[in-house]
Amino acid sequence: MVHLSVYAPENLPEIERGDSIAERILTSLADFPLQTGDIIAISHKVVSKAESRMFDLREITPSPKAVQYGVLLGKEPALIQLILNESEEVLWAERANGPMICRHHRGFVCANAAVDCSNTKPGHAVTLPLDPDLSAAQIRGEIERRLNIRIGTIICDTHGRSFRNGACGIAVGASGIVALKSYIGKKDRVGRVMESSVECYADELAAAATLVMGQGDEGRPIAIIRGFQGTIGEQSAKEIIRQQETDIFLQALQKTRK
Amino acid sequence: MVHLSVYAPENLPEIERGDSIAERILTSLADFPLQTGDIIAISHKVVSKAESRMFDLREITPSPKAVQYGVLLGKEPALIQLILNESEEVLWAERANGPMICRHHRGFVCANAAVDCSNTKPGHAVTLPLDPDLSAAQIRGEIERRLNIRIGTIICDTHGRSFRNGACGIAVGASGIVALKSYIGKKDRVGRVMESSVECYADELAAAATLVMGQGDEGRPIAIIRGFQGTIGEQSAKEIIRQQETDIFLQALQKTRK
């Protein structure tokens, strides 16, 4: 029987600006010794808070473009300005009270460039960390050094999807894992060489972690995945972004906009 | 500490046409008593095999359209005919050796209408079950009656995604679970009422299950998820399909094709 476990501690303190996430995790897991092979999934929100990526909307001056979108979408212009600041391009923004579908500077295509107001101070909004892969690497490095073990880290967000309702946990940052597992060239059960299967372990791990983290008021922003057989690797989450040149879905949205 | 477990038995026998999946699962889990609240994830492939959804490509006569696609894509015309038989429409098929992006009769937008040749007999291909939600309901019903417990079931496949590399486990069928968990109207940690968060539990559960199932020659087509706090419900996987009328991603692809 293969067995994978996903744990979420319930005593992680509220993370503040400047906090060391690694230290908070280790304190919170004092009675739960981490092991080599464990993967720690962390909600991007606590990383963003620690890295000063929470913004007071009163301090943001909206551009004319943001005001224009504000009227169209029925959203606060300062919030839209923050979304625009995070975006490489707006792919779709047409429906009142609807999302802006944006391509984030780091390549993620998602609603509102991942800018989020839930679980933040009133009048504030949180963006992604500036470099979620770097954040994942730093947290991993600090935990590995302190405990002398080898782990993987994932920074999670929940994104909506094309064609399907609801959002799922995905990896916006990762370090020390196999993010994309290729089966190409491997044999299946009847000896046939597989031609195209690539599985996104990073996003599946993030989805599994999200099941125990919750998205409301649960206060469980980290999860430990133990027993996964495909842990060790050197990929980050950057590899998961489709190349723009071959992304037919992105190109279709871009064409529609024009 | 919240704790979720995902188990995959390694002794499930090869499933043949006409087999009872529920019975095979129960035999395989003789030493692992199922409990109320467990969710059983099942690879669609074994369900399809049991339900005679494996096709001998030599018995399929390709239409002129399939022959045409065959030349364009460098694929076997009989395989393309099977893909066309499963599809409501072809959304994109332009690249030699590339996929056909199709909208399946049941609404899934995915590569090759989910027709798959891996882990099948040589010269054969497997389609989705005719009604994966019904298959999930039947397997669930049989297990619940025999054991007098209350479980959930998910039929899994792995689908590629827009904008992101790699495929993830998703639910093509489900019974007895909360497929879509809405946080709308609930309060976050600072008391703010959430306006838009809907989480696709079904797909996150399928992703977690896929992590232990593997996609190569592992031979682990089922997984048991235990300890999930959001199990009981009455949704199926049908609810996860975006309504065509409001699916901007689908509409963008449809426009590009014209």
Coordinates of C-alpha atoms in Angstrom, one line a residue:
Chain A
M1 CA 0.0 0.0 0.0
V2 CA 1.5 3.3 -1.1
H3 CA 0.7 6.0 1.5
L4 CA 0.9 9.7 1.2
S5 CA 0.2 12.0 4.2
V6 CA -0.7 15.7 4.2
Y7 CA -0.6 17.5 7.5
A8 CA -1.6 21.1 8.4
P9 CA -0.6 22.5 11.8
E10 CA -3.2 24.7 13.4
N11 CA -1.0 26.8 15.6
L12 CA 1.0 28.8 13.1
P13 CA 1.0 32.4 14.4
E14 CA -0.2 35.3 12.3
I15 CA 2.7 36.2 10.0
E16 CA 3.8 39.9 10.1
R17 CA 6.0 42.0 7.8
G18 CA 9.6 41.0 8.2
D19 CA 9.0 37.7 9.9
S20 CA 11.1 34.7 9.0
I21 CA 8.7 32.1 7.5
A22 CA 11.2 29.3 8.0
E23 CA 11.5 30.2 11.7
R24 CA 7.8 30.4 12.2
I25 CA 7.3 27.0 10.5
L26 CA 10.0 25.4 12.7
T27 CA 8.5 26.8 15.9
S28 CA 5.1 25.7 14.8
L29 CA 6.4 22.2 14.1
A30 CA 8.5 21.8 17.3
D31 CA 6.6 18.6 18.2
F32 CA 6.5 17.3 14.6
P33 CA 10.1 16.6 13.4
L34 CA 10.5 17.3 9.6
Q35 CA 12.2 14.5 7.6
T36 CA 14.3 14.4 4.5
G37 CA 11.8 14.0 1.6
D38 CA 9.1 16.1 3.2
I39 CA 7.6 18.8 1.0
I40 CA 6.4 22.0 2.7
A41 CA 3.6 23.8 1.0
I42 CA 3.1 27.5 2.0
S43 CA 0.2 29.8 1.1
H44 CA 1.7 32.6 -0.9
K45 CA -0.3 35.0 1.3
V46 CA 1.9 34.6 4.4
V47 CA 5.0 34.8 2.3
S48 CA 3.7 38.0 0.7
K49 CA 2.9 39.5 4.1
A50 CA 6.4 38.7 5.4
E51 CA 7.9 40.2 2.3
S52 CA 6.0 43.5 2.5
R53 CA 3.7 42.7 -0.4
M54 CA 0.6 43.9 1.3
F55 CA -0.6 47.3 0.1
D56 CA -2.7 50.0 1.6
L57 CA -5.1 50.9 -1.2
R58 CA -5.4 54.5 0.1
E59 CA -1.7 55.0 -0.8
I60 CA -2.2 54.0 -4.4
T61 CA -3.0 56.7 -7.0
P62 CA -5.0 55.2 -9.9
S63 CA -4.1 56.0 -13.4
P64 CA -6.8 57.2 -15.9
K65 CA -6.7 53.6 -17.3
A66 CA -7.4 52.2 -13.8
V67 CA -10.3 54.7 -13.3
Q68 CA -11.7 53.6 -16.7
Y69 CA -11.6 49.9 -15.8
G70 CA -13.1 50.8 -12.4
V71 CA -16.2 52.2 -14.1
L72 CA -16.4 49.2 -16.4
L73 CA -16.0 46.6 -13.8
G74 CA -17.5 48.3 -10.7
K75 CA -14.2 47.8 -8.8
E76 CA -12.1 50.2 -6.8
P77 CA -9.7 52.1 -9.1
A78 CA -6.8 51.8 -6.6
L79 CA -7.3 48.0 -6.5
I80 CA -7.3 47.9 -10.3
Q81 CA -4.1 50.0 -10.4
L82 CA -2.4 47.4 -8.2
I83 CA -3.6 44.7 -10.6
L84 CA -2.2 46.6 -13.5
N85 CA 1.1 47.1 -11.7
E86 CA 1.4 43.3 -11.4
S87 CA 0.4 42.6 -15.0
E88 CA 2.3 42.2 -18.2
E89 CA -1.0 42.5 -20.1
V90 CA -4.8 42.4 -19.5
L91 CA -6.3 39.6 -21.5
W92 CA -9.9 40.0 -20.7
A93 CA -11.9 42.5 -18.6
E94 CA -15.4 43.1 -19.8
R95 CA -18.0 42.0 -17.3
A96 CA -19.3 44.3 -14.4
N97 CA -18.2 42.7 -11.1
G98 CA -16.2 40.2 -13.2
P99 CA -12.5 39.4 -13.0
M100 CA -9.7 40.9 -15.0
I101 CA -7.9 38.0 -16.6
C102 CA -4.3 39.1 -16.7
R103 CA -0.9 37.8 -17.6
H104 CA 1.2 38.4 -14.5
H105 CA 4.8 39.6 -14.9
R106 CA 5.9 36.1 -13.9
G107 CA 3.8 34.5 -16.6
F108 CA 0.8 33.2 -14.6
V109 CA -2.5 33.8 -16.5
C110 CA -5.1 34.3 -13.8
A111 CA -7.8 36.4 -12.4
N112 CA -6.8 39.9 -11.2
A113 CA -3.1 39.1 -11.5
A114 CA -3.4 37.1 -8.3
V115 CA -4.1 40.3 -6.3
D116 CA -6.3 39.3 -3.4
C117 CA -8.2 41.1 -0.6
S118 CA -9.3 38.1 1.6
N119 CA -7.5 37.6 4.9
T120 CA -5.9 41.0 4.7
K121 CA -6.3 44.1 6.8
P122 CA -9.4 46.2 5.7
G123 CA -8.6 48.5 2.8
H124 CA -5.5 46.4 1.9
A125 CA -4.7 43.9 -0.8
V126 CA -2.0 41.3 -1.2
T127 CA 0.0 40.5 -4.3
L128 CA 2.2 37.6 -5.1
P129 CA 5.8 37.6 -3.7
L130 CA 8.1 39.4 -6.1
D131 CA 9.9 36.1 -7.0
P132 CA 8.0 33.1 -5.5
D133 CA 10.7 30.7 -6.7
L134 CA 13.3 32.6 -4.8
S135 CA 11.1 32.7 -1.7
A136 CA 10.6 29.0 -1.9
A137 CA 14.4 28.5 -2.3
Q138 CA 15.2 30.8 0.7
I139 CA 12.7 29.1 3.0
R140 CA 13.9 25.7 1.9
G141 CA 17.6 26.7 2.4
E142 CA 17.0 28.0 5.9
I143 CA 15.1 24.9 7.0
E144 CA 17.6 22.5 5.4
R145 CA 20.6 24.2 7.1
R146 CA 19.0 24.3 10.5
L147 CA 17.8 20.7 10.5
N148 CA 20.4 19.2 8.2
I149 CA 17.8 17.5 6.1
R150 CA 16.7 17.7 2.4
I151 CA 13.2 18.9 1.7
G152 CA 11.2 20.5 -1.0
T153 CA 9.1 23.7 -0.8
I154 CA 6.1 25.0 -2.7
I155 CA 4.5 28.4 -2.6
C156 CA 0.7 27.9 -3.3
D157 CA -2.0 30.0 -4.6
T158 CA -5.5 29.1 -5.9
H159 CA -6.2 29.9 -9.5
G160 CA -9.3 29.5 -11.6
R161 CA -9.1 27.4 -14.8
S162 CA -10.2 27.6 -18.4
F163 CA -13.2 25.5 -19.2
R164 CA -13.8 24.4 -15.6
N165 CA -15.6 26.0 -12.6
G166 CA -13.8 26.6 -9.3
A167 CA -10.2 27.2 -8.4
C168 CA -7.5 24.7 -7.5
G169 CA -4.3 25.0 -5.5
I170 CA -1.4 25.5 -7.8
A171 CA 2.3 26.1 -7.3
V172 CA 3.4 29.7 -7.9
G173 CA 6.8 29.0 -6.5
A174 CA 8.8 25.8 -5.9
S175 CA 12.3 24.7 -4.9
G176 CA 14.0 21.3 -4.6
I177 CA 11.2 19.2 -6.2
V178 CA 10.4 17.6 -9.6
A179 CA 7.8 20.1 -10.7
L180 CA 7.2 18.4 -14.1
K181 CA 7.5 14.6 -14.2
S182 CA 8.0 13.3 -17.7
Y183 CA 6.9 9.9 -18.6
I184 CA 8.1 10.3 -22.2
G185 CA 10.2 7.4 -23.3
K186 CA 9.1 5.3 -20.3
K187 CA 7.1 2.1 -20.8
D188 CA 3.5 1.5 -19.8
R189 CA 2.1 -1.7 -18.5
V190 CA 1.9 -3.3 -21.9
G191 CA 5.5 -2.3 -22.8
R192 CA 4.4 0.6 -25.1
V193 CA 6.7 3.6 -25.0
M194 CA 4.8 6.7 -23.9
E195 CA 5.0 9.7 -26.2
S196 CA 3.5 12.6 -24.5
S197 CA 2.7 12.2 -20.8
V198 CA 4.1 15.0 -18.6
E199 CA 2.5 15.3 -15.1
C200 CA 2.7 18.5 -13.2
Y201 CA 3.6 17.2 -9.7
A202 CA 4.1 20.7 -8.4
D203 CA 0.4 21.6 -9.0
E204 CA -0.9 18.3 -7.8
L205 CA 1.1 18.7 -4.6
A206 CA -0.3 22.2 -4.2
A207 CA -3.8 20.9 -4.8
A208 CA -3.3 18.2 -2.1
A209 CA -2.0 20.8 0.3
T210 CA -4.9 23.1 -0.4
L211 CA -7.3 20.4 0.7
V212 CA -6.0 20.7 4.3
M213 CA -5.2 24.4 4.3
G214 CA -8.7 25.7 3.5
Q215 CA -9.3 29.2 2.1
G216 CA -11.6 30.8 4.6
D217 CA -10.9 31.6 8.2
E218 CA -9.2 28.2 9.0
G219 CA -5.8 29.8 9.7
R220 CA -3.8 26.9 8.3
P221 CA -1.4 28.5 5.8
I222 CA 1.2 25.6 5.6
A223 CA 1.0 21.9 4.9
I224 CA 3.6 19.1 5.1
I225 CA 3.4 16.4 2.5
R226 CA 5.1 13.2 3.6
G227 CA 5.6 9.9 1.7
F228 CA 5.6 11.3 -1.8
Q229 CA 7.8 9.1 -3.9
G230 CA 8.8 11.7 -6.5
T231 CA 10.2 14.5 -4.3
I232 CA 13.9 15.2 -4.9
G233 CA 14.7 17.5 -7.9
E234 CA 16.0 20.8 -8.9
Q235 CA 13.1 22.4 -10.7
S236 CA 11.2 25.6 -9.7
A237 CA 7.7 26.7 -10.7
K238 CA 9.0 28.9 -13.6
E239 CA 9.2 25.8 -15.7
I240 CA 5.5 25.3 -15.4
I241 CA 4.6 28.4 -17.4
R242 CA 3.9 27.6 -21.0
Q243 CA 6.1 29.3 -23.5
Q244 CA 4.2 32.2 -25.0
E245 CA 5.2 31.3 -28.5
T246 CA 3.5 27.9 -28.4
D247 CA 0.6 28.7 -26.1
I248 CA -2.5 28.4 -28.3
F249 CA -4.8 29.3 -25.4
L250 CA -3.0 32.5 -24.7
Q251 CA -2.8 33.4 -28.4
A252 CA -6.5 32.8 -28.7
L253 CA -7.3 35.2 -25.8
Q254 CA -4.9 37.8 -27.2
K255 CA -6.5 37.6 -30.6
T256 CA -10.0 38.0 -29.1
R257 CA -8.9 41.2 -27.3
K258 CA -7.8 42.9 -30.5
Chain B
M1 CA -2.8 19.0 13.3
V2 CA -5.2 18.3 10.4
H3 CA -4.3 15.1 8.7
L4 CA -5.3 13.8 5.3
S5 CA -4.1 10.4 4.0
V6 CA -4.0 9.0 0.5
Y7 CA -3.6 5.3 0.1
A8 CA -3.1 3.2 -3.1
P9 CA -3.3 -0.5 -3.0
E10 CA -0.8 -2.4 -5.1
N11 CA -2.6 -5.6 -5.6
L12 CA -5.6 -4.6 -7.7
P13 CA -5.9 -7.2 -10.4
E14 CA -6.0 -6.2 -14.1
I15 CA -9.6 -5.2 -14.9
E16 CA -11.3 -6.9 -17.8
R17 CA -14.5 -6.1 -19.7
G18 CA -17.6 -6.9 -17.7
D19 CA -15.8 -6.9 -14.3
S20 CA -17.4 -5.3 -11.3
I21 CA -15.1 -2.5 -10.2
A22 CA -16.7 -2.3 -6.8
E23 CA -16.1 -6.0 -6.2
R24 CA -12.5 -5.7 -7.4
I25 CA -11.9 -2.8 -5.1
L26 CA -13.5 -4.6 -2.1
T27 CA -11.4 -7.7 -2.7
S28 CA -8.3 -5.7 -3.0
L29 CA -9.1 -3.8 0.2
A30 CA -9.9 -6.9 2.2
D31 CA -7.3 -6.0 4.8
F32 CA -8.1 -2.3 4.7
P33 CA -11.6 -1.7 6.0
L34 CA -13.2 1.3 4.3
Q35 CA -14.9 3.9 6.5
T36 CA -17.7 6.4 6.2
G37 CA -16.2 9.6 4.9
D38 CA -13.6 7.8 2.7
I39 CA -13.4 9.0 -0.9
I40 CA -12.4 6.4 -3.5
A41 CA -10.6 7.7 -6.6
I42 CA -10.6 5.4 -9.6
S43 CA -8.6 5.9 -12.8
H44 CA -11.1 6.2 -15.7
K45 CA -9.1 3.7 -17.6
V46 CA -10.2 0.7 -15.5
V47 CA -13.8 1.9 -15.5
S48 CA -13.6 2.2 -19.3
K49 CA -12.2 -1.3 -19.7
A50 CA -14.9 -2.8 -17.5
E51 CA -17.5 -0.9 -19.5
S52 CA -16.3 -2.0 -22.9
R53 CA -14.9 1.3 -23.8
M54 CA -11.7 -0.1 -25.3
F55 CA -11.7 -0.1 -29.1
D56 CA -9.7 -2.1 -31.6
L57 CA -8.5 0.5 -34.1
R58 CA -8.6 -2.1 -36.9
E59 CA -12.4 -2.2 -36.6
I60 CA -12.8 1.5 -37.1
T61 CA -13.4 2.9 -40.6
P62 CA -12.0 6.5 -40.8
S63 CA -14.2 9.1 -42.5
P64 CA -12.6 11.4 -45.1
K65 CA -12.4 14.1 -42.4
A66 CA -10.4 11.7 -40.2
V67 CA -8.0 10.8 -43.1
Q68 CA -7.5 14.6 -43.7
Y69 CA -6.6 15.2 -40.0
G70 CA -4.4 12.1 -40.2
V71 CA -2.3 13.6 -42.9
L72 CA -2.2 17.0 -41.1
L73 CA -1.3 15.7 -37.7
G74 CA 0.7 12.5 -38.6
K75 CA -1.7 10.3 -36.6
E76 CA -3.5 7.1 -37.5
P77 CA -6.9 8.0 -39.1
A78 CA -8.7 5.3 -37.2
L79 CA -7.5 6.8 -33.9
I80 CA -8.7 10.3 -35.2
Q81 CA -12.1 8.8 -36.1
L82 CA -12.4 7.6 -32.5
I83 CA -11.5 11.0 -31.2
L84 CA -14.1 12.6 -33.6
N85 CA -16.7 10.1 -32.4
E86 CA -16.1 11.3 -28.8
S87 CA -16.1 15.0 -29.7
E88 CA -18.7 17.7 -29.9
E89 CA -16.3 19.9 -31.8
V90 CA -12.6 20.2 -32.6
L91 CA -11.2 23.4 -31.2
W92 CA -7.7 23.3 -32.4
A93 CA -5.7 20.8 -34.5
E94 CA -2.9 22.3 -36.5
R95 CA 0.5 21.0 -35.4
A96 CA 2.1 17.8 -36.8
N97 CA 2.4 15.3 -34.0
G98 CA 0.4 17.7 -31.8
P99 CA -2.8 17.1 -30.0
M100 CA -6.3 17.7 -31.2
I101 CA -7.9 20.0 -28.6
C102 CA -11.6 18.9 -28.6
R103 CA -14.7 19.6 -26.6
H104 CA -15.9 16.2 -25.6
H105 CA -19.6 15.3 -25.7
R106 CA -19.7 15.6 -21.9
G107 CA -18.2 19.1 -22.0
F108 CA -14.5 18.5 -21.1
V109 CA -12.1 20.5 -23.2
C110 CA -9.0 18.4 -23.5
A111 CA -6.4 16.9 -25.8
N112 CA -7.7 14.1 -28.1
A113 CA -11.2 14.1 -26.4
A114 CA -9.5 12.0 -23.6
V115 CA -8.9 9.1 -26.0
D116 CA -5.7 7.4 -24.8
C117 CA -3.5 4.5 -26.0
S118 CA -1.3 4.0 -23.0
N119 CA -1.9 0.9 -20.8
T120 CA -4.1 -0.6 -23.4
K121 CA -3.7 -3.7 -25.7
P122 CA -1.5 -3.0 -28.8
G123 CA -3.6 -1.4 -31.6
H124 CA -6.3 -0.4 -29.1
A125 CA -7.4 2.9 -27.6
V126 CA -9.6 3.7 -24.6
T127 CA -12.2 6.4 -24.3
L128 CA -13.9 7.9 -21.3
P129 CA -16.8 5.9 -19.8
L130 CA -20.1 6.9 -21.5
D131 CA -21.3 8.6 -18.4
P132 CA -18.5 8.9 -15.8
D133 CA -20.9 10.4 -13.2
L134 CA -23.2 7.4 -13.5
S135 CA -20.2 5.1 -13.2
A136 CA -19.1 6.9 -10.0
A137 CA -22.6 6.6 -8.6
Q138 CA -22.9 2.9 -9.4
I139 CA -19.6 2.0 -7.8
R140 CA -20.4 4.1 -4.8
G141 CA -23.8 2.6 -4.5
E142 CA -22.6 -1.0 -4.6
I143 CA -19.8 -0.3 -2.0
E144 CA -22.1 1.6 0.3
R145 CA -24.8 -1.2 0.2
R146 CA -22.3 -4.0 0.8
L147 CA -20.5 -2.3 3.7
N148 CA -23.3 -0.1 5.0
I149 CA -21.1 3.0 5.1
R150 CA -21.3 6.4 3.3
I151 CA -18.4 7.2 0.9
G152 CA -17.7 9.4 -2.1
T153 CA -16.3 8.3 -5.4
I154 CA -14.3 10.1 -8.1
I155 CA -13.4 8.9 -11.6
C156 CA -10.1 10.5 -12.5
D157 CA -8.3 11.4 -15.7
T158 CA -5.2 13.6 -16.2
H159 CA -5.8 16.6 -18.5
G160 CA -3.4 19.3 -19.7
R161 CA -4.2 22.9 -18.9
S162 CA -4.3 26.2 -20.6
F163 CA -1.2 28.4 -19.9
R164 CA 0.6 25.7 -17.8
N165 CA 2.8 22.8 -18.8
G166 CA 2.0 19.3 -17.7
A167 CA -1.2 17.5 -16.9
C168 CA -2.9 17.1 -13.6
G169 CA -5.4 14.6 -12.2
I170 CA -9.0 15.9 -12.5
A171 CA -12.4 14.5 -11.8
V172 CA -14.3 13.4 -14.9
G173 CA -16.9 11.7 -12.8
A174 CA -18.0 12.0 -9.1
S175 CA -20.7 10.9 -6.7
G176 CA -21.5 11.7 -3.1
I177 CA -19.0 14.6 -2.6
V178 CA -18.9 18.3 -2.5
A179 CA -17.3 18.9 -6.0
L180 CA -17.4 22.7 -5.7
K181 CA -16.9 24.3 -2.3
S182 CA -18.2 27.8 -2.2
Y183 CA -16.8 30.3 0.2
I184 CA -19.1 33.0 -1.0
G185 CA -20.7 34.8 1.8
K186 CA -18.4 33.2 4.4
K187 CA -16.1 35.3 6.5
D188 CA -12.3 35.3 6.3
R189 CA -10.0 35.8 9.2
V190 CA -10.5 39.5 9.4
G191 CA -14.3 39.2 9.2
R192 CA -14.5 40.3 5.6
V193 CA -17.3 38.5 3.6
M194 CA -15.7 36.7 0.7
E195 CA -17.3 37.5 -2.7
S196 CA -15.9 35.0 -5.2
S197 CA -14.0 32.1 -3.9
V198 CA -15.2 28.7 -5.1
E199 CA -12.7 25.8 -4.7
C200 CA -13.0 22.7 -6.9
Y201 CA -12.6 20.0 -4.2
A202 CA -13.2 17.3 -6.8
D203 CA -10.2 18.2 -8.9
E204 CA -8.0 18.7 -5.9
L205 CA -9.0 15.3 -4.6
A206 CA -8.3 13.8 -8.0
A207 CA -4.9 15.5 -8.1
A208 CA -4.0 14.2 -4.7
A209 CA -5.0 10.7 -5.7
T210 CA -3.0 10.9 -8.9
L211 CA 0.2 11.6 -6.9
V212 CA 0.0 8.0 -5.5
M213 CA -1.5 6.3 -8.6
G214 CA 1.2 7.1 -11.0
Q215 CA 0.7 7.2 -14.8
G216 CA 3.3 4.7 -16.1
D217 CA 3.5 1.0 -15.3
E218 CA 2.8 1.3 -11.6
G219 CA -0.5 -0.5 -11.8
R220 CA -2.2 1.5 -9.0
P221 CA -5.5 2.6 -10.6
I222 CA -7.3 3.4 -7.3
A223 CA -6.7 5.5 -4.3
I224 CA -8.5 6.0 -1.0
I225 CA -8.5 9.5 0.5
R226 CA -9.2 9.4 4.2
G227 CA -9.5 12.3 6.7
F228 CA -10.8 14.9 4.3
Q229 CA -13.1 17.3 6.2
G230 CA -15.3 18.2 3.3
T231 CA -16.6 14.9 2.0
I232 CA -20.3 14.5 2.2
G233 CA -22.4 16.0 -0.6
E234 CA -24.6 15.3 -3.5
Q235 CA -22.7 16.8 -6.4
S236 CA -21.3 15.1 -9.5
A237 CA -18.5 16.2 -11.9
K238 CA -21.0 17.6 -14.4
E239 CA -21.2 20.8 -12.3
I240 CA -17.5 21.5 -12.9
I241 CA -18.0 22.1 -16.6
R242 CA -18.2 25.8 -17.3
Q243 CA -21.4 26.9 -19.0
Q244 CA -20.6 27.5 -22.7
E245 CA -22.4 30.8 -22.8
T246 CA -20.1 32.4 -20.2
D247 CA -16.8 30.5 -21.0
I248 CA -14.6 33.2 -22.4
F249 CA -11.7 30.8 -22.9
L250 CA -13.9 28.4 -25.0
Q251 CA -15.3 31.3 -27.0
A252 CA -11.8 32.6 -27.7
L253 CA -10.7 29.3 -29.0
Q254 CA -13.9 29.0 -31.1
K255 CA -13.3 32.4 -32.6
T256 CA -9.7 31.6 -33.5
R257 CA -10.8 28.5 -35.4
K258 CA -13.2 30.4 -37.6

